[in-house]
Coordinates of C-alpha atoms in Angstrom, one line a residue:
Chain A
M61 CA 107.1 22.5 118.8
P62 CA 104.1 25.2 119.3
A63 CA 103.7 28.3 117.4
G64 CA 104.7 30.9 119.6
H65 CA 103.0 34.1 120.3
G66 CA 105.8 36.7 120.3
V67 CA 105.3 40.0 119.9
R68 CA 106.3 39.8 116.0
S69 CA 104.8 36.7 115.6
R70 CA 102.8 36.1 112.0
T71 CA 104.3 39.4 110.8
R72 CA 106.9 38.0 108.0
D73 CA 104.9 39.5 105.2
L74 CA 103.2 42.4 106.9
F75 CA 106.5 43.7 107.8
A76 CA 108.1 43.0 104.6
R77 CA 109.3 45.3 102.5
P78 CA 107.7 46.0 99.1
F79 CA 109.1 44.6 96.0
R80 CA 112.5 47.0 94.8
K81 CA 111.9 49.1 97.9
K82 CA 114.5 47.6 100.1
G83 CA 117.6 49.6 101.4
Y84 CA 117.8 53.1 102.3
I85 CA 114.3 55.0 103.2
P86 CA 113.9 58.5 101.5
L87 CA 114.6 61.6 104.0
S88 CA 111.2 62.8 103.6
T89 CA 110.1 60.7 106.3
Y90 CA 112.6 62.6 108.8
L91 CA 111.9 65.6 107.7
T92 CA 107.5 66.0 108.0
T93 CA 107.1 67.4 110.8
Y94 CA 103.7 66.4 113.2
K95 CA 101.9 68.2 115.1
I96 CA 99.8 67.1 118.3
G97 CA 96.1 66.9 117.7
G98 CA 97.1 66.0 113.8
Y99 CA 96.2 62.4 112.4
V100 CA 98.4 59.7 111.4
D101 CA 98.1 56.7 109.8
V102 CA 100.6 54.1 111.6
K103 CA 102.2 51.8 109.0
V104 CA 105.3 49.5 110.2
N105 CA 108.3 50.0 108.3
G106 CA 110.2 46.7 108.5
A107 CA 113.6 48.2 107.7
V108 CA 113.7 49.8 111.1
H109 CA 113.9 47.9 113.9
K110 CA 113.6 50.6 116.6
G111 CA 110.1 51.9 118.1
M112 CA 108.3 49.7 116.1
P113 CA 104.4 49.5 117.1
H114 CA 102.5 46.0 117.5
K115 CA 101.4 44.3 114.6
F116 CA 97.8 45.1 115.7
Y117 CA 98.3 49.0 115.1
H118 CA 99.5 48.5 111.6
G119 CA 97.2 50.3 109.6
R120 CA 95.3 52.1 112.3
T121 CA 94.9 55.9 112.3
G122 CA 94.9 58.3 115.4
R123 CA 95.6 61.4 116.8
V124 CA 99.0 62.7 117.6
W125 CA 99.1 63.4 121.4
N126 CA 103.1 63.7 122.1
V127 CA 105.6 64.7 120.4
T128 CA 109.4 63.5 121.4
K129 CA 112.9 63.4 119.8
R130 CA 112.4 61.2 117.5
A131 CA 108.9 59.4 118.0
I132 CA 105.4 60.4 118.2
G133 CA 102.8 59.3 120.5
V134 CA 99.7 58.2 118.6
E135 CA 96.4 57.1 120.2
V136 CA 94.5 54.8 118.6
N137 CA 91.1 52.9 118.9
K138 CA 91.6 49.2 120.3
Q139 CA 88.2 47.0 120.5
V140 CA 89.0 44.9 123.9
G141 CA 86.1 42.5 124.2
N142 CA 82.9 44.8 124.4
R143 CA 84.1 48.6 124.6
I144 CA 86.5 50.4 122.7
I145 CA 89.7 51.6 124.4
R146 CA 91.9 54.5 123.5
K147 CA 95.5 53.4 123.4
R148 CA 98.6 55.3 123.8
I149 CA 101.4 54.1 122.3
H150 CA 104.6 55.7 121.0
V151 CA 106.1 55.0 117.6
R152 CA 109.3 56.2 115.8
V153 CA 108.8 58.6 112.9
E154 CA 109.5 55.7 110.1
H155 CA 106.5 54.1 111.1
V156 CA 103.9 56.5 110.8
Q157 CA 102.5 58.9 107.6
P158 CA 100.7 62.1 107.9
S159 CA 97.4 60.9 107.4
R160 CA 94.9 62.5 104.7
C161 CA 91.7 61.5 106.7
V162 CA 91.1 65.4 107.4
E163 CA 92.2 66.7 103.8
E164 CA 89.1 66.1 102.4
F165 CA 87.2 68.1 105.4
K166 CA 89.9 71.1 105.6
L167 CA 89.4 71.6 101.9
R168 CA 85.3 71.9 102.2
K169 CA 86.2 73.9 105.4
V170 CA 87.8 76.6 103.6
K171 CA 85.4 76.1 100.1
N172 CA 82.3 76.7 102.8
D173 CA 84.0 80.0 104.4
Q174 CA 84.5 81.3 100.7
L175 CA 80.8 80.6 99.3
K176 CA 79.0 82.1 102.6
A177 CA 81.4 85.5 102.2
E178 CA 80.2 85.5 98.6
A179 CA 76.6 85.1 99.8
K180 CA 76.8 87.7 103.0
A181 CA 78.7 90.0 100.1
K182 CA 75.3 89.3 97.8
G183 CA 73.0 89.2 100.9
E184 CA 71.5 85.8 99.9
V185 CA 71.1 82.6 102.1
I186 CA 72.9 79.7 101.0
S187 CA 73.2 76.1 103.0
T188 CA 76.9 74.6 102.5
K189 CA 75.3 71.5 104.0
R190 CA 76.1 68.3 101.8
Q191 CA 73.1 66.4 100.6
P192 CA 73.2 62.8 100.1
K193 CA 72.8 61.6 96.6
G194 CA 68.7 61.7 96.2
P195 CA 67.2 58.9 93.6
K196 CA 67.5 59.2 90.4
P197 CA 64.4 61.2 88.2
G198 CA 62.3 59.4 86.2
F199 CA 62.9 59.0 81.9
M200 CA 60.9 57.5 79.1
V201 CA 62.7 54.7 77.5
E202 CA 63.5 56.0 73.8
G203 CA 63.2 53.2 70.7
A204 CA 61.2 50.5 72.6
T205 CA 59.7 48.3 70.5
L206 CA 57.1 46.0 71.7
E207 CA 57.1 42.3 71.0
T208 CA 54.8 40.3 72.7
V209 CA 55.5 36.6 74.0
T210 CA 53.0 34.3 74.4
P211 CA 53.5 30.6 75.9
I212 CA 53.5 27.8 73.1
P213 CA 50.5 25.1 73.9
Y214 CA 51.6 22.1 75.5
D215 CA 52.2 19.5 72.1
V216 CA 52.0 16.1 74.2
V217 CA 53.2 14.4 71.3
N218 CA 56.3 15.9 70.4
D219 CA 57.9 16.6 73.5
L220 CA 57.5 13.3 74.9
K221 CA 59.6 12.3 71.9
G222 CA 62.6 10.8 74.1
G223 CA 60.5 8.2 76.0
Y224 CA 58.0 8.1 78.4
Chain B
M265 CA 131.8 32.8 68.4
P266 CA 131.9 30.2 71.2
F267 CA 128.5 30.0 73.2
V268 CA 128.5 32.9 76.1
K269 CA 125.8 32.8 78.7
A270 CA 124.1 36.1 79.1
Q271 CA 125.3 37.4 82.7
K272 CA 122.5 39.8 83.0
T273 CA 119.3 37.8 82.1
K274 CA 116.0 39.9 81.4
A275 CA 115.3 38.3 85.0
Y276 CA 118.2 40.2 86.1
F277 CA 116.8 43.3 85.0
K278 CA 113.2 43.0 86.2
R279 CA 114.4 42.4 89.5
Y280 CA 117.0 44.9 89.5
Q281 CA 116.7 47.5 92.7
V282 CA 118.2 51.0 91.5
K283 CA 120.2 53.1 94.2
F284 CA 119.0 56.4 95.3
K285 CA 120.1 59.1 91.9
R286 CA 122.7 60.8 93.5
R287 CA 124.1 57.2 95.2
R288 CA 124.4 56.5 91.7
E289 CA 125.9 59.4 90.6
G290 CA 128.4 58.9 93.6
K291 CA 127.6 62.4 94.9
T292 CA 125.5 61.9 98.4
D293 CA 126.1 59.5 100.9
Y294 CA 123.2 58.8 102.6
R295 CA 123.7 57.6 105.8
A296 CA 125.8 60.8 106.6
R297 CA 123.1 62.8 105.2
N298 CA 120.2 61.1 107.3
R299 CA 122.4 62.3 110.2
L300 CA 123.2 65.3 109.7
I301 CA 119.4 66.6 108.4
N302 CA 117.3 64.6 111.4
Q303 CA 116.1 66.9 113.4
D304 CA 114.7 66.5 116.6
K305 CA 110.8 65.8 116.3
N306 CA 109.7 68.3 118.9
K307 CA 111.8 71.3 117.5
Y308 CA 109.2 70.8 115.0
N309 CA 110.2 73.3 111.8
T310 CA 113.6 74.8 113.5
P311 CA 116.2 74.5 110.5
K312 CA 119.0 72.5 111.1
Y313 CA 122.0 74.1 109.2
R314 CA 125.1 72.5 107.9
L315 CA 128.1 74.3 106.1
V316 CA 128.9 72.5 103.2
A317 CA 132.5 72.1 101.8
R318 CA 133.2 70.8 98.5
F319 CA 136.0 71.1 96.3
T320 CA 136.4 70.7 92.8
N321 CA 139.5 70.5 91.0
K322 CA 140.0 74.5 90.7
D323 CA 137.1 75.7 92.8
I324 CA 136.4 75.5 96.6
I325 CA 132.5 75.6 97.3
A326 CA 131.2 76.4 100.4
Q327 CA 127.3 77.2 101.4
I328 CA 125.0 77.2 103.9
I329 CA 122.3 74.6 103.9
H330 CA 119.0 73.5 105.4
A331 CA 116.9 70.6 104.2
S332 CA 113.3 70.6 103.2
I333 CA 111.1 68.4 101.5
S334 CA 111.3 70.1 98.6
G335 CA 114.7 70.4 98.1
D336 CA 117.5 71.8 100.3
I337 CA 118.0 75.5 100.6
V338 CA 120.8 77.4 100.8
L339 CA 121.1 80.4 103.1
A340 CA 124.6 81.5 101.7
A341 CA 127.7 80.8 99.7
A342 CA 131.1 81.2 99.0
Y343 CA 133.5 80.1 95.9
G344 CA 136.8 80.2 95.8
H345 CA 136.5 82.1 92.4
E346 CA 135.2 85.2 94.7
L347 CA 138.6 85.6 96.0
P348 CA 140.2 87.8 93.3
H349 CA 137.9 90.3 94.3
Y350 CA 139.4 90.7 97.7
G351 CA 142.6 90.4 96.4
L352 CA 143.8 86.7 95.9
E353 CA 144.2 85.6 92.5
V354 CA 146.6 82.6 92.6
G355 CA 146.2 79.5 94.7
L356 CA 142.7 79.4 94.8
T357 CA 142.4 75.8 96.0
N358 CA 145.1 75.4 98.9
Y359 CA 144.4 75.5 102.5
A360 CA 144.9 79.1 102.9
A361 CA 142.6 80.0 100.5
A362 CA 140.0 77.3 102.3
Y363 CA 139.8 79.5 105.0
C364 CA 139.5 82.5 103.1
V365 CA 136.6 80.9 101.9
G366 CA 135.3 79.8 105.3
L367 CA 136.2 83.4 106.6
L368 CA 134.0 84.9 103.6
L369 CA 131.0 82.7 104.3
A370 CA 131.0 83.2 107.7
R371 CA 130.8 87.0 107.7
R372 CA 128.4 86.9 104.6
T373 CA 125.9 84.6 106.5
L374 CA 126.2 86.8 109.9
K375 CA 126.1 90.0 107.7
Q376 CA 122.6 88.6 106.0
L377 CA 121.4 87.4 109.8
E378 CA 122.3 90.9 111.0
M379 CA 124.6 89.4 113.7
D380 CA 127.8 90.4 112.3
A381 CA 128.5 93.3 114.6
E382 CA 127.9 91.3 117.8
Y383 CA 129.7 88.2 116.8
E384 CA 132.9 89.2 115.5
G385 CA 134.8 86.0 115.7
N386 CA 138.6 85.6 115.7
V387 CA 139.7 88.8 114.2
E388 CA 143.5 87.9 114.3
A389 CA 144.1 84.2 113.1
T390 CA 146.4 82.5 115.5
G391 CA 145.6 78.8 114.5
E392 CA 144.6 78.2 118.2
D393 CA 141.5 76.5 118.8
Y394 CA 138.5 79.2 118.9
S395 CA 135.1 78.4 119.6
V396 CA 132.5 81.0 119.6
E397 CA 131.4 82.3 123.1
P398 CA 127.7 83.0 123.2
G399 CA 126.6 86.8 122.9
E400 CA 124.3 89.2 124.7
S401 CA 120.8 89.2 122.9
R402 CA 121.0 86.6 120.3
R403 CA 122.5 83.2 120.6
P404 CA 125.5 82.6 118.3
F405 CA 124.6 81.1 114.8
R406 CA 125.1 77.0 114.6
S407 CA 125.6 75.0 111.9
L408 CA 127.2 71.1 111.4
L409 CA 130.1 70.5 108.9
D410 CA 129.4 68.6 106.1
V411 CA 132.4 67.1 104.5
G412 CA 130.8 64.7 101.8
L413 CA 132.9 62.0 100.7
V414 CA 136.1 62.8 101.3
R415 CA 138.7 61.2 103.5
T416 CA 139.0 63.0 106.7
T417 CA 142.5 63.0 107.6
T418 CA 144.6 65.6 109.6
G419 CA 145.2 69.0 107.6
N420 CA 142.6 68.7 105.0
R421 CA 141.4 71.6 103.0
V422 CA 137.9 71.1 104.8
F423 CA 139.1 71.7 107.7
G424 CA 140.5 75.4 106.6
V425 CA 137.0 76.3 105.7
L426 CA 135.9 74.7 109.3
K427 CA 138.7 77.2 110.6
G428 CA 137.6 80.2 108.5
A429 CA 134.1 79.8 109.4
L430 CA 134.8 79.5 113.3
D431 CA 137.2 82.4 112.7
G432 CA 134.3 84.5 111.1
G433 CA 131.9 83.7 113.9
I434 CA 129.8 80.6 113.7
D435 CA 129.4 78.1 115.9
I436 CA 130.1 74.8 115.1
P437 CA 131.0 71.4 117.3
H438 CA 134.2 70.1 116.3
S439 CA 137.7 69.1 117.7
E440 CA 140.8 70.3 116.8
K441 CA 142.2 66.6 116.1
R442 CA 142.0 67.0 112.5
F443 CA 143.5 70.9 112.1
A444 CA 146.8 70.9 110.2
G445 CA 149.7 70.9 112.9
F446 CA 147.9 68.2 115.6
N447 CA 150.6 66.2 116.7
K448 CA 149.3 62.5 117.0
D449 CA 152.2 61.7 119.5
N450 CA 151.6 64.1 122.4
K451 CA 147.8 64.7 121.3
Q452 CA 147.8 68.0 120.6
L453 CA 147.4 70.8 118.2
D454 CA 150.5 72.8 117.6
P455 CA 148.9 76.5 116.8
E456 CA 152.5 77.7 115.2
V457 CA 151.9 75.0 112.3
H458 CA 148.4 75.5 112.2
R459 CA 148.9 79.4 111.8
K460 CA 151.9 78.5 108.9
Y461 CA 149.3 76.5 107.0
I462 CA 146.3 79.8 107.7
Y463 CA 148.8 82.1 105.8
G464 CA 150.3 79.6 103.1
G465 CA 153.6 79.0 105.1
H466 CA 153.7 75.4 103.5
V467 CA 153.3 77.2 100.0
A468 CA 156.2 79.6 100.8
S469 CA 158.5 77.3 102.3
Y470 CA 157.9 75.0 99.3
M471 CA 158.7 78.0 97.0
R472 CA 161.9 78.6 99.0
T473 CA 163.2 75.3 98.5
L474 CA 162.5 75.3 94.7
M475 CA 164.3 78.6 94.1
E476 CA 167.2 77.2 95.7
D477 CA 167.3 73.6 94.0
E478 CA 165.4 73.6 90.8
P479 CA 164.9 77.5 89.4
E480 CA 163.4 76.7 86.3
K481 CA 160.4 74.5 88.0
Y482 CA 160.3 77.1 90.3
Q483 CA 159.5 79.6 87.4
S484 CA 157.5 77.2 85.6
H485 CA 155.1 75.9 88.4
F486 CA 154.7 79.6 90.1
S487 CA 154.8 81.6 86.8
E488 CA 151.4 82.9 87.9
Y489 CA 153.0 83.9 91.6
I490 CA 155.5 85.9 89.6
K491 CA 153.5 87.7 87.1
R492 CA 151.9 89.1 90.1
G493 CA 155.1 89.7 92.2
I494 CA 154.3 87.7 94.7
E495 CA 157.1 85.8 96.5
A496 CA 157.8 83.7 99.4
D497 CA 158.1 86.1 101.5
N498 CA 155.4 88.6 101.2
L499 CA 152.9 85.5 100.7
E500 CA 151.8 85.9 104.4
G501 CA 151.0 90.1 104.0
V502 CA 148.7 88.9 100.6
Y503 CA 147.0 86.7 103.2
K504 CA 146.5 89.2 105.7
K505 CA 144.9 91.6 103.2
V506 CA 142.8 89.3 101.9
H507 CA 141.2 88.9 105.5
A508 CA 141.0 92.1 105.9
A509 CA 139.2 92.9 102.7
I510 CA 136.5 89.8 103.4
R511 CA 136.0 91.5 107.2
A512 CA 135.3 94.5 105.4
N513 CA 133.2 93.9 102.8
P514 CA 131.5 90.3 102.3
E515 CA 128.3 91.4 100.5
A516 CA 128.0 89.1 97.2
K517 CA 129.0 91.1 94.2
K518 CA 125.7 90.8 91.6
S519 CA 127.3 89.9 88.3
E520 CA 126.3 92.8 85.9
K521 CA 125.4 90.3 82.8
P522 CA 122.3 90.4 81.8
P523 CA 120.6 86.9 82.0
P524 CA 120.7 85.1 78.7
K525 CA 117.2 85.4 76.9
E526 CA 117.5 81.8 75.8
H527 CA 118.6 79.2 78.1
K528 CA 121.5 77.0 76.6
R529 CA 120.5 73.6 76.0
Y530 CA 122.8 71.2 77.6
N531 CA 121.0 68.0 76.3
L532 CA 119.0 66.9 73.2
K533 CA 115.3 68.1 73.5
K534 CA 113.2 65.1 73.6
L535 CA 111.4 64.4 70.5
S536 CA 107.5 64.3 70.0
Y537 CA 105.6 61.6 69.0
E538 CA 105.2 63.0 65.2
E539 CA 108.5 64.0 65.4
R540 CA 109.7 59.8 65.6
K541 CA 107.7 58.7 63.4
A542 CA 108.8 61.5 60.6
K543 CA 112.2 60.1 61.7
L544 CA 111.9 56.5 61.2
I545 CA 110.0 56.9 57.9
D546 CA 113.1 59.0 56.6
R547 CA 115.2 56.5 57.6
L548 CA 113.1 53.6 55.9
K549 CA 113.0 55.7 52.9
A550 CA 116.7 56.3 53.1
L551 CA 117.1 52.3 53.5
N552 CA 115.0 51.4 50.8
S553 CA 116.3 53.6 48.1
A554 CA 120.1 52.3 49.3
A555 CA 118.8 48.7 49.3
G556 CA 117.2 49.6 46.0
V557 CA 120.3 51.0 44.3
D558 CA 122.4 47.8 45.6
S559 CA 120.1 45.2 44.2
D560 CA 120.0 47.0 41.3
E561 CA 124.0 46.4 40.8
D562 CA 123.7 42.7 42.2
D563 CA 121.2 42.2 39.2
E564 CA 123.9 43.7 36.9

């Protein structure tokens, strides 16, 4: 019999619930609100059968473009052949988590605004750009003893002990 | 001792998945809670209120709650033990008291939301099915009944709370099938019977039968009623006065007691590492000295 390529093929482990986390899903999944334009991670919850995305989208992050009664429309990038298509899928809220990818950016925005306001008050010019880590500074090596290693001259008699 | 195979092996404990805490305590039905709390995503942060009615052995608790990730938030609450403020001192857990608590909760929330003038509700409790009509400026306050784990039979006291809240002016989707006085045969609510229950008529008729048949039992059972001069005939009047008092002033009364400076501890304090080690050393010392004494006795 051939292998079969159904929608949920090869998802035995992917969609399985983790160890000792089976059964009822915590209600915070239902209480989180999602706004259009926010980012979400798609993570399939095998306990809920309705509104499951295809296994390709498991682990993808996308933007929210639609919010309905029980589901969310997510726009995810998918590479098809030689191009990347923006695919729009609808997923139930149980299979979606709020993404933390923008969290660092938002915090940095707030901090930068604060730094700029402070600098403006003092009257100095600052750059809030992030700099990449440069090369390490030079340093003197401490506690180094010099040991000169010279090669031993080749001794024919000793080295050919085994046989020749 | 005969060889007994260990039922709960180490493997059992390793693989055991505990249920949610409130399920272990047997207090929350998560299936029902899920359906009560779930709000349409395209309604975003609009709260979904539930009218929680719970009965203990001596008290009635009615609260309006909405859920949030950090915990449920109570908008307003009414308790059976508040009814003495409104003139009802006995029978604090019967159907009539449940009606009073529901009414109190409804008037309290509406007053808090400044909707009490617009939504009077049903002032005269007739026992008929009453639903709030939408007023002029604001839509009625909507909430869903949460019974908890009780079996919803016809005439259950939670529906007394429901009826009280409805007559108080809150919009709660319901059907009259479970009100006291619903007749299964012709599938109709008999408002007369329901009205009897709301005004404690069932208690009054029991009082009358006891007075005739077993006067001693009547004295012992209804002693608190007799002490306050409440008889079968004026029971209805008492409840009418309570309803009026509730409508007049539903505000919650602040307790005059100052909050205690140090909270009373209900469980043992967790010991620190040093304290536990010290305890162990003391125990060992005691054991050693006792063992020393025993070994001396054995030697002699």
